Amino acid sequence: EAGVAQSPRYKIIEKRQSVAFWCNPISGHATLYWYQQILGQGPKLLIQFQNNGVVDDSQLPKDRFSAERLKGVDSTLKIQPAKLEDSAVYLCASSLRHLGKGETQYFGPGTRLLVL
Amino acid sequence: DQQVKQNSPSLSVQEGRISILNCDYTNSMFDYFLWYKKYPAEGPTFLISISSIKDKNEDGRFTVFLNKSAKHLSLHIVPSQPGDSAVYFCAASAPRGSSNTGKLIFGQGTTLQVKP
C-alpha cells in the first residue's frame, strides 16, 4: 500500500512570496489533515478535511493560508504572502474515516519550508 | 495553552535497558492516546495507542500505560535498541462533539538516544 505522498520535500522562499504544497493521501482515506510543525514543537493541526468538506480550520491563519481538497482526494496548501515565522515542516496525514477510537493517522514525509 | 506536555526534551539510555517516556495532559475529555515515532526527514509513524477504558496496552517491546487520575501516560520500550533512537510524540484526542472534534493534540516530543 502506497503511503501519503507530499511535494516538494524542501522549499526556500523569501518573505512576502507565495508557496504551495501538494499532498496525495492513501487511497480510500476519507479524512485528510494538514499540520504545521515548528522546530522543537509537536505538529499543530491547521486544517482537516472529510472528503472534500472542511471539518476543522480553527487554527488556520486564514488571512494568508488557504487549502483545498478538490474531488476529495489530493489537497493543496497555499501560503500567500509568506512570513518568516512560517518556516516549519508542513505535514500531511490521512485516515480512513474521521478520527475515532482505533483510528490512526498516517503521515507523509513533510515539506520543509524556509522563509528568508 | 499546552494541553499535552512532554516535559523531558531528551532521554539517553543504554542498549538493552528500559526507556521510559512520559506525557501529561490537562483535558479530562481526552479519551484516546497515541504515540508516534519520528526519524529525521521523515513523517511521524504510528507506534501504539490506548483507549481511556484501558490502563495498559502492549505490543512487542512497546507498552503504554495510562493513569487517568493523574492525567499521565508513559511509553516503555524494553529492551531498547539503537534503532529506537528517534523523536517520540504523544498525542491525544477527544470524542466528537467536544470542542476538539476528534483532532489530535500533540506534545512537544522527546528525543530518545539509545547508545550501543
Short mmCIF file of N, CA, C and O in Angstrom, two decimals, chain A residues 36-44 87-89 112, chain B residues 2 4 6-10 38 87-89 106-111:
data_model
loop_
_atom_site.label_atom_id
_atom_site.label_comp_id
_atom_site.label_asym_id
_atom_site.label_seq_id
_atom_site.Cartn_x
_atom_site.Cartn_y
_atom_site.Cartn_z
N GLN A 36 1.26 21.87 10.86
CA GLN A 36 2.48 22.68 10.85
C GLN A 36 3.34 22.25 12.04
O GLN A 36 2.84 22.20 13.17
N GLN A 37 4.59 21.92 11.76
CA GLN A 37 5.48 21.56 12.87
C GLN A 37 6.67 22.51 12.89
O GLN A 37 7.55 22.44 12.02
N ILE A 38 6.68 23.39 13.87
CA ILE A 38 7.80 24.30 14.06
C ILE A 38 8.88 23.58 14.86
O ILE A 38 8.58 22.74 15.71
N LEU A 39 10.12 23.91 14.58
CA LEU A 39 11.26 23.24 15.20
C LEU A 39 11.12 23.23 16.72
O LEU A 39 10.88 24.27 17.34
N GLY A 40 11.24 22.03 17.31
CA GLY A 40 11.18 21.91 18.76
C GLY A 40 9.77 21.77 19.32
O GLY A 40 9.59 21.67 20.53
N GLN A 41 8.78 21.74 18.43
CA GLN A 41 7.40 21.61 18.86
C GLN A 41 6.75 20.39 18.20
O GLN A 41 7.28 19.84 17.24
N GLY A 42 5.61 20.01 18.74
CA GLY A 42 4.85 18.95 18.10
C GLY A 42 4.02 19.48 16.96
O GLY A 42 3.82 20.68 16.83
N PRO A 43 3.54 18.59 16.09
CA PRO A 43 2.69 19.04 14.98
C PRO A 43 1.42 19.72 15.51
O PRO A 43 0.83 19.28 16.49
N LYS A 44 1.01 20.78 14.82
CA LYS A 44 -0.20 21.51 15.16
C LYS A 44 -1.14 21.45 13.97
O LYS A 44 -0.76 21.80 12.85
N SER A 87 8.30 29.49 8.63
CA SER A 87 9.34 28.47 8.46
C SER A 87 9.02 27.30 9.37
O SER A 87 8.95 27.45 10.60
N ALA A 88 8.83 26.14 8.77
CA ALA A 88 8.39 24.96 9.52
C ALA A 88 8.35 23.77 8.56
O ALA A 88 8.61 23.91 7.37
N VAL A 89 8.02 22.61 9.12
CA VAL A 89 7.72 21.45 8.30
C VAL A 89 6.20 21.33 8.21
O VAL A 89 5.51 21.39 9.23
N ARG A 112 9.64 20.74 4.05
CA ARG A 112 10.37 21.67 4.92
C ARG A 112 10.45 23.02 4.24
O ARG A 112 11.04 23.15 3.17
N GLN B 2 -0.96 24.60 26.47
CA GLN B 2 -0.41 23.32 26.08
C GLN B 2 -1.20 22.22 26.78
O GLN B 2 -0.99 21.97 27.96
N VAL B 4 -1.18 18.99 26.01
CA VAL B 4 -0.40 17.76 26.09
C VAL B 4 1.07 18.15 26.25
O VAL B 4 1.58 18.90 25.41
N GLN B 6 5.15 17.03 27.10
CA GLN B 6 6.24 16.09 27.31
C GLN B 6 7.37 16.91 27.90
O GLN B 6 8.02 17.68 27.20
N ASN B 7 7.57 16.79 29.19
CA ASN B 7 8.46 17.69 29.91
C ASN B 7 9.94 17.37 29.74
O ASN B 7 10.78 18.19 30.11
N SER B 8 10.25 16.19 29.23
CA SER B 8 11.66 15.84 29.02
C SER B 8 11.99 15.97 27.54
O SER B 8 11.53 15.16 26.74
N PRO B 9 12.79 16.96 27.17
CA PRO B 9 13.13 17.12 25.75
C PRO B 9 13.98 15.98 25.22
O PRO B 9 13.95 15.69 24.03
N SER B 10 14.76 15.34 26.10
CA SER B 10 15.65 14.29 25.62
C SER B 10 15.85 13.23 26.69
O SER B 10 15.66 13.48 27.89
N LYS B 38 9.33 9.50 15.21
CA LYS B 38 9.73 10.28 14.03
C LYS B 38 11.24 10.25 13.86
O LYS B 38 11.98 10.68 14.76
N VAL B 87 12.66 10.78 17.66
CA VAL B 87 11.82 11.67 18.46
C VAL B 87 10.47 11.00 18.66
O VAL B 87 9.88 10.50 17.69
N TYR B 88 9.99 10.97 19.88
CA TYR B 88 8.73 10.33 20.21
C TYR B 88 7.71 11.41 20.62
O TYR B 88 7.98 12.22 21.49
N PHE B 89 6.56 11.37 19.96
CA PHE B 89 5.48 12.30 20.27
C PHE B 89 4.31 11.54 20.87
O PHE B 89 3.92 10.49 20.36
N PHE B 106 -0.81 17.21 19.92
CA PHE B 106 0.49 16.60 20.12
C PHE B 106 1.28 17.28 21.24
O PHE B 106 1.16 18.49 21.45
N GLY B 107 2.12 16.50 21.91
CA GLY B 107 3.12 17.05 22.80
C GLY B 107 4.31 17.55 22.00
O GLY B 107 4.35 17.43 20.77
N GLN B 108 5.30 18.09 22.72
CA GLN B 108 6.43 18.72 22.06
C GLN B 108 7.46 17.72 21.56
O GLN B 108 8.33 18.05 20.76
N GLY B 109 7.37 16.49 22.04
CA GLY B 109 8.31 15.46 21.62
C GLY B 109 9.45 15.26 22.60
O GLY B 109 9.87 16.19 23.30
N THR B 110 9.95 14.02 22.65
CA THR B 110 11.13 13.67 23.44
C THR B 110 12.09 12.94 22.52
O THR B 110 11.70 11.97 21.85
N THR B 111 13.33 13.41 22.48
CA THR B 111 14.34 12.77 21.65
C THR B 111 15.01 11.66 22.45
O THR B 111 15.62 11.92 23.49
#
